[in-house]
Amino acid sequence: MSTLVITELMDIEGIDGIDTYVKNKGYEGLKKALKEYTPDELIEYVKASGLRGRGGAGFPTGLKWSFVPKNPGKPKYLCVNCDESEPGTCKDRDMVTYLPHQLLEGIAICCYAVGINQAFIYIRGEMLEGYEILEKAVEEAVQRNFLGDNILGTDFSLDVVVHRGAGAYICGEESALLSSLEGERGFPRLKPPFPAVEGLYACPTVINNVETLSTLPAIMRKGAEWYSSLGTERSKGTRVLCLSGHVNKPGNYELELGASMRHLIEECGGGVMGGELKAIIPGGASAPMLTKEHLDVALDFEAIAAAGSMAGSGAVIVINDKTCIVKTCLNLDQFFEEESCGKCTPCREGTKWLVDILTRMVNGHGRPEDIDLLKSVCNNILGNTFCPLGDSATSCIMSAFKYFPEEFEHYAHHGCSILEGKKEMAKS
Amino acid sequence: MADDLVNITIDGHQMAVPKGTLLVEAARQIGIEIPVYCYHPKMKPVGACRVCLVEVENQRRPMMPACTTTVMPDMVVHTRSDNAVEARGAVLEFLLINHPLDCPVCDRAGECDLQDFTQKYGNGNTRFIEQKRHFAKSKQVGKNVVLDRERCIMCQRCVRFCEEIAMEEGLVIVDRGNRSEIGTFEGRSFDSKFSGNVIELCPVGALTAKTYRFESRPWEQQHYAGICNVSSLGVNITVDVRYDEVVRLRGRMNDEIDDGWLSDKCRYSHLAIHSDDRILSPMVRNDQGQLTKVSWAAALERIVQAFPENASQIGLAVGTRLSVEDGHMLLRLGRGLLKTPNVVHEHEAESLGTNTTLTGRVKGCDAADVILCLGSDPAKSHHDFELRIKKGLRNKARLICIGEQPALVGYADYQVIGVASELWSKLKKELKKETTEEESGLRFPKPRPWEAGGETSQDWDALVKEIRGAENVLVVVSGDIAGQGLQDVARDVEDLGWNTAPHGVIHLRSGVNPVGHESIGLIPEWDEDGNQALAKAWEGMNTDSGLSYAEMCRGKTEMLLAFGCNPLAQPESKKPKFLVQAATHPDETTEKADVVLPLSMWVEYNGVYISTDGTVQFNRQAILPLGEAQPAWSIARELCLRLGASDLPENPRAVYSEVGSLHAALAGATYKDFQTPGQYHWSYPQQADLGMPRPDLSAIPVKEPDMPMWMPAPLTGSTVEGAGRLHRGQTPPPVPGQRDPREIAKLLGLNHPMDRTAPPALTAGGAEKKDGYIPLRVVPSTSAEPAGPTPAGRHHEIGVGPRRRVAVPVAQTALLEASDAADNTTEDGGEE
Amino acid sequence: MSDATAKGLLTEETKTRIRELMAKYPKARSAILPALHVVQEQLGWVPEEAQDEVAQMFEMTPAEVRSLVTFYYMYHRKPVGKYVLKVCRSISCWLRRSEDVEHNLCEHLGIECGETTEDGMFTVVHGECIAACVNAPAIQVNDRFLLDVDPDNVSEIIDRLKAGDPRYPAAVESWKRPEESKGE
């Protein structure tokens, strides 16, 4: 059994209630932070732990906090990114549903370190249950003075508001999240200014992922050194990986960073379901695909990047060999087309075009020149968009071309999937 | 080198630009065009359209949008590298895949950024074979705004205008992704005082004006630099003329006044020019009491005969829509020849007298800490000023409204309703009190009144505190301020120490040109000392004080000549014994006038107008006067001639020179004052011209500098209409103040199209690329004289033509080129 | 304001809840999305009249509210059935036959995706990833999860909903740690 940091307490019956949580050393980390550390020391402590943001980019958390101006003359805010919408990813939902107090404790620790008195949890609208649970948890925590005014007798006060989104993937992008939280359309914003300087209401803002913050209580309880001893040289600690798709036992597995993809899929997930392994998407729908050759790649930020993909949200999607890759790409791009905010041209028009071409191919009307056209459209989107959403829409196609070019060729020349065998082109 | 400059390299050109400059602006400064759609210099950059992508060396993401990227030290930028060209082509391709390509029936074709940039940077073919996105065509979203959603490229300029500039309900984006469209709240019309601006901002043909739809093609037009004739702000406009008909008015960027925007009130004021009820011929009331058409000679004769013996029984009332030249010639007629003291303009009652200095300027809003609207509501009378106030509010100003319930109520930080003069004296007293209270520390910025949760405070003490803490205060008064009991406001403000231009008091006058008329003495009191030059020139002129406009309206004189005003609409008005009106459209006065003369409208003659804050501006003639209409100066001149005067100036240019030599307030003024090239509105393809070095034309002699722009037709009763219109092939009348375009071309080292003796050599690459490609043959002009567009069109002040093909801006060259091209096509039977 | 209350769609309770939400934020406008949820809770969808009322409460323009309602896809722009069945069609569910779930549901109810049954009971819509990937295929019934749906037995879902069991779908299923073979 891998060392558990985040989900350690999740098995305990009734852990979503504050009593059970407190009984199980809940809020000890916050107490320790408030008693033993000044905010600056706390930031150094988190830096020392090597904790990196779990939202996708893997930015060192302590460093991110230290960018926030100390005395900006304005309020500072924390926004908790719980707009988990990346296809394949569902760990935040569990963390919020089953361990809401662990998140709140993490929020309190973070706010104390950065000097924030107001935190917002941006939870995606579809997680109605999570919203209700968090609301209740906040109420409980305020009653027990873990949140609210003068927390545990100190002069640190913190107000937490749970904010419900309303169905827009783009709001998971941190600046779009801010727009949305201000009551605007969820358009990503220009950077600079970065949120740490001018974020919510043009005030300094920290934006952290649920998993990142949920890790903090354990780090406080067990020590930065303990945490940094987990994982690999550069990717410390553990990570909750969402294993989904064609595996026998899909689920959220917390593993030390550095565990291999093979371990996750075969040991934890009980092997591939319904066939042989064909492709793996290792970091949510935005990440480029890998193949069975990459089974021994370690699931940490660096190793996956080196293999040509990205660790992203930690969602590992397994695809078996009975699945048509072109249709998979179509499905993935339909998502990006639907969720493109429409602000910038390449993403708005490009995702639609990709979907149009792939749909036509899947319907048997592919043309040989569509291969180059797809590549070219991807290339024209890549690097030209306002935010990374547009790039994400191209990663599945580009990687599929790399590993499964024959599938596209087959559609282009024969009008059907390679899995259906060679048929005459369905062309009049 | 100063610290605030940054060294950058764009396409190999090294330059130093101020920190914080956007790349797109830096490139513009050295004449490198970076195409843009969403970017607009008066709005916050958004980086949405991506057509401005340029390649920046040593970046994680090398393709950076030039419209949102600020310069960084030692930045190396490529706008023509392979990557940049590819990215630009890609964005244009994306924009076009769902575009209907209905250019042949699109109003914007010919001045469309999408067309132009596609031609310059596009791929030239389409790879898109899928179904295009379809919307129902042309949906009317506002009273005069028509939306074609298929053409829209989602640059959000219109949406941002409503939100950022007008700050009011307007167009929004509905839905998201590629299903996005521009819309309003369902079933609600987009009716704003400023709605027309979104049409002008739209870089494509998605938003069009109902008044202009299918009326004209841009390449058929000449563009003239004009001044708005609706308010006294002196808003700059472009008058677009097609075959001697004004088809639309557009904004013309003047940072000092309008900031590039134009209110609908002015934008659609051209509709009156060609309206059916224009008075187009002289009329005299016959024995049956009906107005009958007569010749000019007969009408003028009738007037001359009606002049009473006693000169002081004659009154001359001058409308403020008339120019300074008009006023001057009427003054000459009245005080100089008829020797009556009664020559006034219609809004003289609002005058504060020439001794009062008002330091407030329209642009003073921008940097003001407090904008104090005192008395009547400026936003009601001066629509364009509202946008300027809003600009101030966005910057830092607090808006305080004292007096009337303002139209700006949703924007006022403080508002006190009551009698303005009483509140003002109370405020004055309190501000003079010494105080020691300190400003409280930093606080969370309160939402402003127009934001959710923001509110207008009525707290008097807070208001006083706000003003006390302000450094720059702009006091805005409007209309008849004496009637509001605020006649001393200028002195009060001086006492308070606020008189530092552009802050202080700004008095928004009624009418259009009252300040101009006052500066040449069209007020009841005659300033003898200040006008000695005039008295000397006009021997025996009347220098008494005369009647006020109100008194004239009440029939205090036997005979009243009303030029461009409507005295009988005034309260307690009474028709004098003999009433003459020169008018453009019939009104109350026309109904009773004994003689009615057709008056030209402002676009029909050259004239100078002085704005409410004292900016002297020139309005260029754009069309020939309609029917038999004549400008007031010309009518006055004709009457002067009949009274035996000689040596009268023959055209507006000469009249204005006389103004410069005789009036102290405008000493030395001539038309040469207006030779600085005017800027064109930014949103047009010529946008690249702004900020580019302009050639110094002073070395080239002006041809026939004294020839009138428009020769007044002899007032013989014959119609000028036939002579007025120019037909194709007809040689246009000589153009005054015109520098020979060929000379300009030579100065710039360019070939003027007129000088071509051989077909133009296409660029080597272009001609050889395709086998069998026959380059277009350009027939060299056989005529020695260039056949140019209609008058004024070529004047360098006018700006540029519809399309530019050369990199260096030369207004005339491009204009000629374009009009030639247009002529060629039509002569070849291109016309449908 | 009194006018709006007179003929408004929103109940006083809804308005009170919205006002409470507005008070939670430094800038009231932030509460607009939660407020629209409250409106949808009361009315089942967000009609234009309600958008207008919300705009008044927030001192926003109605057009801005429309812009938001159409940007965020959780707000229904037309009336929906008592039960809105949102079928996730994103990758993890798609790999585990979400297409069949959608198809079978629609066939069983006799409607197309996006439509509402004639009795006004059921609306089937497709949704993008609803964060239940490890329990694919998943659907949401009025924003509550139904996990590990059997594509071939969707009629059971409809039957249970028709039966009106108030605990179905359950609020939260109890946590099951997926069994791991062995740690290192």
PDB file of N, CA, C and O in Angstrom, chain B residues 139 163 168-170 172-176 179 183-186 188 444-447 449-455, chain C residues 22 26-29 47-49 51-52 58-68 70-73 77 128:
ATOM      1  N   LYS B 139     -30.735  41.432 -39.264  1.00  0.00           N
ATOM      2  CA  LYS B 139     -31.695  41.556 -38.183  1.00  0.00           C
ATOM      3  C   LYS B 139     -31.554  42.980 -37.677  1.00  0.00           C
ATOM      4  O   LYS B 139     -30.447  43.448 -37.422  1.00  0.00           O
ATOM      5  N   GLU B 163     -20.105  48.629 -23.434  1.00  0.00           N
ATOM      6  CA  GLU B 163     -19.771  48.376 -22.044  1.00  0.00           C
ATOM      7  C   GLU B 163     -18.758  49.390 -21.510  1.00  0.00           C
ATOM      8  O   GLU B 163     -18.928  49.940 -20.432  1.00  0.00           O
ATOM      9  N   GLU B 168     -23.467  51.613 -20.989  1.00  0.00           N
ATOM     10  CA  GLU B 168     -24.911  51.499 -20.847  1.00  0.00           C
ATOM     11  C   GLU B 168     -25.381  50.243 -21.559  1.00  0.00           C
ATOM     12  O   GLU B 168     -24.596  49.547 -22.209  1.00  0.00           O
ATOM     13  N   GLU B 169     -26.655  49.966 -21.424  1.00  0.00           N
ATOM     14  CA  GLU B 169     -27.204  48.766 -22.047  1.00  0.00           C
ATOM     15  C   GLU B 169     -26.970  48.818 -23.544  1.00  0.00           C
ATOM     16  O   GLU B 169     -27.176  49.838 -24.199  1.00  0.00           O
ATOM     17  N   GLY B 170     -26.546  47.714 -24.089  1.00  0.00           N
ATOM     18  CA  GLY B 170     -26.292  47.733 -25.520  1.00  0.00           C
ATOM     19  C   GLY B 170     -26.143  46.333 -26.046  1.00  0.00           C
ATOM     20  O   GLY B 170     -26.846  45.421 -25.620  1.00  0.00           O
ATOM     21  N   VAL B 172     -24.497  42.733 -26.648  1.00  0.00           N
ATOM     22  CA  VAL B 172     -23.730  41.781 -25.852  1.00  0.00           C
ATOM     23  C   VAL B 172     -23.464  40.552 -26.712  1.00  0.00           C
ATOM     24  O   VAL B 172     -24.042  40.400 -27.789  1.00  0.00           O
ATOM     25  N   ILE B 173     -22.596  39.689 -26.213  1.00  0.00           N
ATOM     26  CA  ILE B 173     -22.401  38.407 -26.875  1.00  0.00           C
ATOM     27  C   ILE B 173     -23.393  37.428 -26.274  1.00  0.00           C
ATOM     28  O   ILE B 173     -23.529  37.336 -25.055  1.00  0.00           O
ATOM     29  N   VAL B 174     -24.083  36.726 -27.124  1.00  0.00           N
ATOM     30  CA  VAL B 174     -25.021  35.712 -26.678  1.00  0.00           C
ATOM     31  C   VAL B 174     -24.423  34.356 -27.032  1.00  0.00           C
ATOM     32  O   VAL B 174     -23.805  34.199 -28.083  1.00  0.00           O
ATOM     33  N   ASP B 175     -24.631  33.389 -26.132  1.00  0.00           N
ATOM     34  CA  ASP B 175     -24.103  32.036 -26.308  1.00  0.00           C
ATOM     35  C   ASP B 175     -22.577  32.043 -26.279  1.00  0.00           C
ATOM     36  O   ASP B 175     -21.978  33.070 -25.934  1.00  0.00           O
ATOM     37  N   ARG B 176     -21.971  30.931 -26.610  1.00  0.00           N
ATOM     38  CA  ARG B 176     -20.510  30.891 -26.519  1.00  0.00           C
ATOM     39  C   ARG B 176     -19.925  30.026 -27.635  1.00  0.00           C
ATOM     40  O   ARG B 176     -20.657  29.383 -28.385  1.00  0.00           O
ATOM     41  N   ARG B 179     -20.938  29.213 -31.478  1.00  0.00           N
ATOM     42  CA  ARG B 179     -22.352  29.576 -31.559  1.00  0.00           C
ATOM     43  C   ARG B 179     -22.573  31.013 -31.112  1.00  0.00           C
ATOM     44  O   ARG B 179     -23.707  31.473 -31.065  1.00  0.00           O
ATOM     45  N   GLY B 183     -25.971  40.234 -29.864  1.00  0.00           N
ATOM     46  CA  GLY B 183     -27.410  40.391 -29.686  1.00  0.00           C
ATOM     47  C   GLY B 183     -27.736  41.371 -28.589  1.00  0.00           C
ATOM     48  O   GLY B 183     -26.856  41.978 -27.985  1.00  0.00           O
ATOM     49  N   THR B 184     -29.016  41.521 -28.376  1.00  0.00           N
ATOM     50  CA  THR B 184     -29.494  42.373 -27.297  1.00  0.00           C
ATOM     51  C   THR B 184     -30.351  41.493 -26.402  1.00  0.00           C
ATOM     52  O   THR B 184     -30.498  40.316 -26.652  1.00  0.00           O
ATOM     53  N   PHE B 185     -30.924  42.069 -25.394  1.00  0.00           N
ATOM     54  CA  PHE B 185     -31.901  41.321 -24.620  1.00  0.00           C
ATOM     55  C   PHE B 185     -33.062  41.019 -25.549  1.00  0.00           C
ATOM     56  O   PHE B 185     -33.502  41.892 -26.299  1.00  0.00           O
ATOM     57  N   GLU B 186     -33.542  39.779 -25.490  1.00  0.00           N
ATOM     58  CA  GLU B 186     -34.526  39.329 -26.473  1.00  0.00           C
ATOM     59  C   GLU B 186     -35.665  40.337 -26.613  1.00  0.00           C
ATOM     60  O   GLU B 186     -36.280  40.746 -25.631  1.00  0.00           O
ATOM     61  N   ARG B 188     -35.614  43.356 -27.298  1.00  0.00           N
ATOM     62  CA  ARG B 188     -35.382  44.742 -26.946  1.00  0.00           C
ATOM     63  C   ARG B 188     -34.458  45.382 -27.962  1.00  0.00           C
ATOM     64  O   ARG B 188     -33.508  44.767 -28.431  1.00  0.00           O
ATOM     65  N   PHE B 444     -11.407  49.557   0.773  1.00  0.00           N
ATOM     66  CA  PHE B 444     -11.754  48.772  -0.409  1.00  0.00           C
ATOM     67  C   PHE B 444     -12.504  49.660  -1.383  1.00  0.00           C
ATOM     68  O   PHE B 444     -13.427  50.366  -1.000  1.00  0.00           O
ATOM     69  N   PRO B 445     -12.070  49.685  -2.643  1.00  0.00           N
ATOM     70  CA  PRO B 445     -12.737  50.592  -3.574  1.00  0.00           C
ATOM     71  C   PRO B 445     -14.233  50.266  -3.659  1.00  0.00           C
ATOM     72  O   PRO B 445     -14.609  49.141  -3.954  1.00  0.00           O
ATOM     73  N   LYS B 446     -15.016  51.263  -3.361  1.00  0.00           N
ATOM     74  CA  LYS B 446     -16.466  51.067  -3.426  1.00  0.00           C
ATOM     75  C   LYS B 446     -16.864  50.881  -4.875  1.00  0.00           C
ATOM     76  O   LYS B 446     -16.267  51.475  -5.758  1.00  0.00           O
ATOM     77  N   PRO B 447     -17.892  50.081  -5.136  1.00  0.00           N
ATOM     78  CA  PRO B 447     -18.358  50.021  -6.523  1.00  0.00           C
ATOM     79  C   PRO B 447     -18.853  51.393  -6.961  1.00  0.00           C
ATOM     80  O   PRO B 447     -19.457  52.124  -6.178  1.00  0.00           O
ATOM     81  N   PRO B 449     -21.127  54.053  -9.178  1.00  0.00           N
ATOM     82  CA  PRO B 449     -22.595  54.043  -9.295  1.00  0.00           C
ATOM     83  C   PRO B 449     -23.120  53.166 -10.417  1.00  0.00           C
ATOM     84  O   PRO B 449     -24.215  52.625 -10.317  1.00  0.00           O
ATOM     85  N   TRP B 450     -22.339  53.013 -11.496  1.00  0.00           N
ATOM     86  CA  TRP B 450     -22.863  52.241 -12.616  1.00  0.00           C
ATOM     87  C   TRP B 450     -22.580  50.755 -12.459  1.00  0.00           C
ATOM     88  O   TRP B 450     -23.001  49.957 -13.262  1.00  0.00           O
ATOM     89  N   GLU B 451     -21.876  50.400 -11.414  1.00  0.00           N
ATOM     90  CA  GLU B 451     -21.611  48.988 -11.187  1.00  0.00           C
ATOM     91  C   GLU B 451     -22.662  48.442 -10.231  1.00  0.00           C
ATOM     92  O   GLU B 451     -23.298  49.192  -9.498  1.00  0.00           O
ATOM     93  N   ALA B 452     -22.789  47.104 -10.261  1.00  0.00           N
ATOM     94  CA  ALA B 452     -23.742  46.487  -9.362  1.00  0.00           C
ATOM     95  C   ALA B 452     -23.377  46.827  -7.930  1.00  0.00           C
ATOM     96  O   ALA B 452     -22.222  46.764  -7.540  1.00  0.00           O
ATOM     97  N   GLY B 453     -24.365  47.218  -7.159  1.00  0.00           N
ATOM     98  CA  GLY B 453     -24.108  47.535  -5.763  1.00  0.00           C
ATOM     99  C   GLY B 453     -23.635  48.958  -5.532  1.00  0.00           C
ATOM    100  O   GLY B 453     -23.589  49.429  -4.407  1.00  0.00           O
ATOM    101  N   GLY B 454     -23.297  49.635  -6.593  1.00  0.00           N
ATOM    102  CA  GLY B 454     -22.863  51.014  -6.437  1.00  0.00           C
ATOM    103  C   GLY B 454     -24.074  51.921  -6.317  1.00  0.00           C
ATOM    104  O   GLY B 454     -25.161  51.578  -6.756  1.00  0.00           O
ATOM    105  N   GLU B 455     -23.881  53.045  -5.701  1.00  0.00           N
ATOM    106  CA  GLU B 455     -25.034  53.941  -5.601  1.00  0.00           C
ATOM    107  C   GLU B 455     -24.599  55.397  -5.644  1.00  0.00           C
ATOM    108  O   GLU B 455     -23.438  55.729  -5.416  1.00  0.00           O
TER     109      GLU B 455
ATOM    110  N   MET C  22     -26.120  38.089  -2.478  1.00  0.00           N
ATOM    111  CA  MET C  22     -25.424  39.319  -2.860  1.00  0.00           C
ATOM    112  C   MET C  22     -24.601  39.857  -1.699  1.00  0.00           C
ATOM    113  O   MET C  22     -23.515  40.410  -1.883  1.00  0.00           O
ATOM    114  N   PRO C  26     -17.894  40.812  -1.793  1.00  0.00           N
ATOM    115  CA  PRO C  26     -17.481  42.216  -1.748  1.00  0.00           C
ATOM    116  C   PRO C  26     -18.170  43.039  -2.831  1.00  0.00           C
ATOM    117  O   PRO C  26     -18.493  44.189  -2.625  1.00  0.00           O
ATOM    118  N   LYS C  27     -18.348  42.438  -3.992  1.00  0.00           N
ATOM    119  CA  LYS C  27     -19.104  43.129  -5.036  1.00  0.00           C
ATOM    120  C   LYS C  27     -20.306  42.267  -5.375  1.00  0.00           C
ATOM    121  O   LYS C  27     -20.152  41.086  -5.729  1.00  0.00           O
ATOM    122  N   ALA C  28     -21.459  42.871  -5.287  1.00  0.00           N
ATOM    123  CA  ALA C  28     -22.704  42.115  -5.372  1.00  0.00           C
ATOM    124  C   ALA C  28     -22.805  41.318  -6.667  1.00  0.00           C
ATOM    125  O   ALA C  28     -23.375  40.237  -6.702  1.00  0.00           O
ATOM    126  N   ARG C  29     -22.219  41.856  -7.729  1.00  0.00           N
ATOM    127  CA  ARG C  29     -22.383  41.226  -9.028  1.00  0.00           C
ATOM    128  C   ARG C  29     -21.870  39.785  -9.042  1.00  0.00           C
ATOM    129  O   ARG C  29     -22.320  38.957  -9.815  1.00  0.00           O
ATOM    130  N   PRO C  47     -36.492  31.963 -17.597  1.00  0.00           N
ATOM    131  CA  PRO C  47     -37.160  32.700 -18.668  1.00  0.00           C
ATOM    132  C   PRO C  47     -36.691  34.154 -18.723  1.00  0.00           C
ATOM    133  O   PRO C  47     -36.092  34.657 -17.776  1.00  0.00           O
ATOM    134  N   GLU C  48     -36.977  34.780 -19.843  1.00  0.00           N
ATOM    135  CA  GLU C  48     -36.478  36.152 -20.030  1.00  0.00           C
ATOM    136  C   GLU C  48     -37.027  37.145 -19.007  1.00  0.00           C
ATOM    137  O   GLU C  48     -36.325  38.037 -18.557  1.00  0.00           O
ATOM    138  N   GLU C  49     -38.293  36.944 -18.648  1.00  0.00           N
ATOM    139  CA  GLU C  49     -38.868  37.848 -17.645  1.00  0.00           C
ATOM    140  C   GLU C  49     -38.059  37.783 -16.358  1.00  0.00           C
ATOM    141  O   GLU C  49     -37.812  38.802 -15.706  1.00  0.00           O
ATOM    142  N   GLN C  51     -34.928  36.895 -16.132  1.00  0.00           N
ATOM    143  CA  GLN C  51     -33.615  37.527 -16.369  1.00  0.00           C
ATOM    144  C   GLN C  51     -33.715  39.024 -16.143  1.00  0.00           C
ATOM    145  O   GLN C  51     -32.844  39.648 -15.556  1.00  0.00           O
ATOM    146  N   ASP C  52     -34.811  39.564 -16.612  1.00  0.00           N
ATOM    147  CA  ASP C  52     -35.025  40.998 -16.466  1.00  0.00           C
ATOM    148  C   ASP C  52     -35.111  41.368 -14.985  1.00  0.00           C
ATOM    149  O   ASP C  52     -34.527  42.353 -14.525  1.00  0.00           O
ATOM    150  N   PHE C  58     -29.747  43.267  -9.596  1.00  0.00           N
ATOM    151  CA  PHE C  58     -28.297  43.430  -9.611  1.00  0.00           C
ATOM    152  C   PHE C  58     -27.850  44.753 -10.217  1.00  0.00           C
ATOM    153  O   PHE C  58     -26.665  44.992 -10.364  1.00  0.00           O
ATOM    154  N   GLU C  59     -28.814  45.557 -10.614  1.00  0.00           N
ATOM    155  CA  GLU C  59     -28.493  46.807 -11.303  1.00  0.00           C
ATOM    156  C   GLU C  59     -27.596  46.540 -12.499  1.00  0.00           C
ATOM    157  O   GLU C  59     -26.649  47.268 -12.782  1.00  0.00           O
ATOM    158  N   MET C  60     -27.877  45.437 -13.164  1.00  0.00           N
ATOM    159  CA  MET C  60     -27.180  45.155 -14.415  1.00  0.00           C
ATOM    160  C   MET C  60     -28.168  45.398 -15.546  1.00  0.00           C
ATOM    161  O   MET C  60     -29.359  45.560 -15.309  1.00  0.00           O
ATOM    162  N   THR C  61     -27.648  45.392 -16.767  1.00  0.00           N
ATOM    163  CA  THR C  61     -28.590  45.519 -17.862  1.00  0.00           C
ATOM    164  C   THR C  61     -29.110  44.125 -18.200  1.00  0.00           C
ATOM    165  O   THR C  61     -28.385  43.147 -18.069  1.00  0.00           O
ATOM    166  N   PRO C  62     -30.370  44.034 -18.620  1.00  0.00           N
ATOM    167  CA  PRO C  62     -30.925  42.726 -18.950  1.00  0.00           C
ATOM    168  C   PRO C  62     -30.094  42.015 -20.009  1.00  0.00           C
ATOM    169  O   PRO C  62     -29.953  40.793 -19.980  1.00  0.00           O
ATOM    170  N   ALA C  63     -29.522  42.789 -20.919  1.00  0.00           N
ATOM    171  CA  ALA C  63     -28.712  42.178 -21.971  1.00  0.00           C
ATOM    172  C   ALA C  63     -27.514  41.462 -21.376  1.00  0.00           C
ATOM    173  O   ALA C  63     -27.148  40.372 -21.810  1.00  0.00           O
ATOM    174  N   GLU C  64     -26.910  42.059 -20.360  1.00  0.00           N
ATOM    175  CA  GLU C  64     -25.761  41.415 -19.723  1.00  0.00           C
ATOM    176  C   GLU C  64     -26.188  40.091 -19.096  1.00  0.00           C
ATOM    177  O   GLU C  64     -25.463  39.097 -19.163  1.00  0.00           O
ATOM    178  N   VAL C  65     -27.360  40.088 -18.469  1.00  0.00           N
ATOM    179  CA  VAL C  65     -27.827  38.856 -17.831  1.00  0.00           C
ATOM    180  C   VAL C  65     -28.078  37.801 -18.896  1.00  0.00           C
ATOM    181  O   VAL C  65     -27.723  36.641 -18.742  1.00  0.00           O
ATOM    182  N   ARG C  66     -28.654  38.230 -20.016  1.00  0.00           N
ATOM    183  CA  ARG C  66     -28.898  37.259 -21.090  1.00  0.00           C
ATOM    184  C   ARG C  66     -27.574  36.673 -21.570  1.00  0.00           C
ATOM    185  O   ARG C  66     -27.457  35.478 -21.823  1.00  0.00           O
ATOM    186  N   SER C  67     -26.594  37.554 -21.673  1.00  0.00           N
ATOM    187  CA  SER C  67     -25.293  37.111 -22.121  1.00  0.00           C
ATOM    188  C   SER C  67     -24.736  36.028 -21.194  1.00  0.00           C
ATOM    189  O   SER C  67     -24.158  35.040 -21.635  1.00  0.00           O
ATOM    190  N   LEU C  68     -24.938  36.207 -19.896  1.00  0.00           N
ATOM    191  CA  LEU C  68     -24.443  35.232 -18.931  1.00  0.00           C
ATOM    192  C   LEU C  68     -25.245  33.936 -18.995  1.00  0.00           C
ATOM    193  O   LEU C  68     -24.681  32.847 -18.981  1.00  0.00           O
ATOM    194  N   THR C  70     -26.714  32.637 -21.353  1.00  0.00           N
ATOM    195  CA  THR C  70     -26.424  31.845 -22.541  1.00  0.00           C
ATOM    196  C   THR C  70     -24.987  31.332 -22.559  1.00  0.00           C
ATOM    197  O   THR C  70     -24.682  30.395 -23.274  1.00  0.00           O
ATOM    198  N   PHE C  71     -24.121  31.964 -21.792  1.00  0.00           N
ATOM    199  CA  PHE C  71     -22.735  31.492 -21.752  1.00  0.00           C
ATOM    200  C   PHE C  71     -22.622  30.232 -20.901  1.00  0.00           C
ATOM    201  O   PHE C  71     -21.877  29.312 -21.228  1.00  0.00           O
ATOM    202  N   TYR C  72     -23.333  30.229 -19.799  1.00  0.00           N
ATOM    203  CA  TYR C  72     -23.247  29.099 -18.871  1.00  0.00           C
ATOM    204  C   TYR C  72     -24.349  28.112 -19.198  1.00  0.00           C
ATOM    205  O   TYR C  72     -25.531  28.431 -19.094  1.00  0.00           O
ATOM    206  N   TYR C  73     -23.907  26.908 -19.596  1.00  0.00           N
ATOM    207  CA  TYR C  73     -24.878  25.992 -20.193  1.00  0.00           C
ATOM    208  C   TYR C  73     -25.761  25.283 -19.178  1.00  0.00           C
ATOM    209  O   TYR C  73     -26.636  24.520 -19.554  1.00  0.00           O
ATOM    210  N   ARG C  77     -32.728  27.440 -21.078  1.00  0.00           N
ATOM    211  CA  ARG C  77     -33.306  28.615 -21.729  1.00  0.00           C
ATOM    212  C   ARG C  77     -34.718  28.346 -22.208  1.00  0.00           C
ATOM    213  O   ARG C  77     -35.359  29.198 -22.791  1.00  0.00           O
ATOM    214  N   GLU C 128     -21.285  17.681 -21.092  1.00  0.00           N
ATOM    215  CA  GLU C 128     -19.872  17.373 -21.138  1.00  0.00           C
ATOM    216  C   GLU C 128     -19.455  16.926 -19.748  1.00  0.00           C
ATOM    217  O   GLU C 128     -20.180  17.134 -18.774  1.00  0.00           O
TER     218      GLU C 128
END
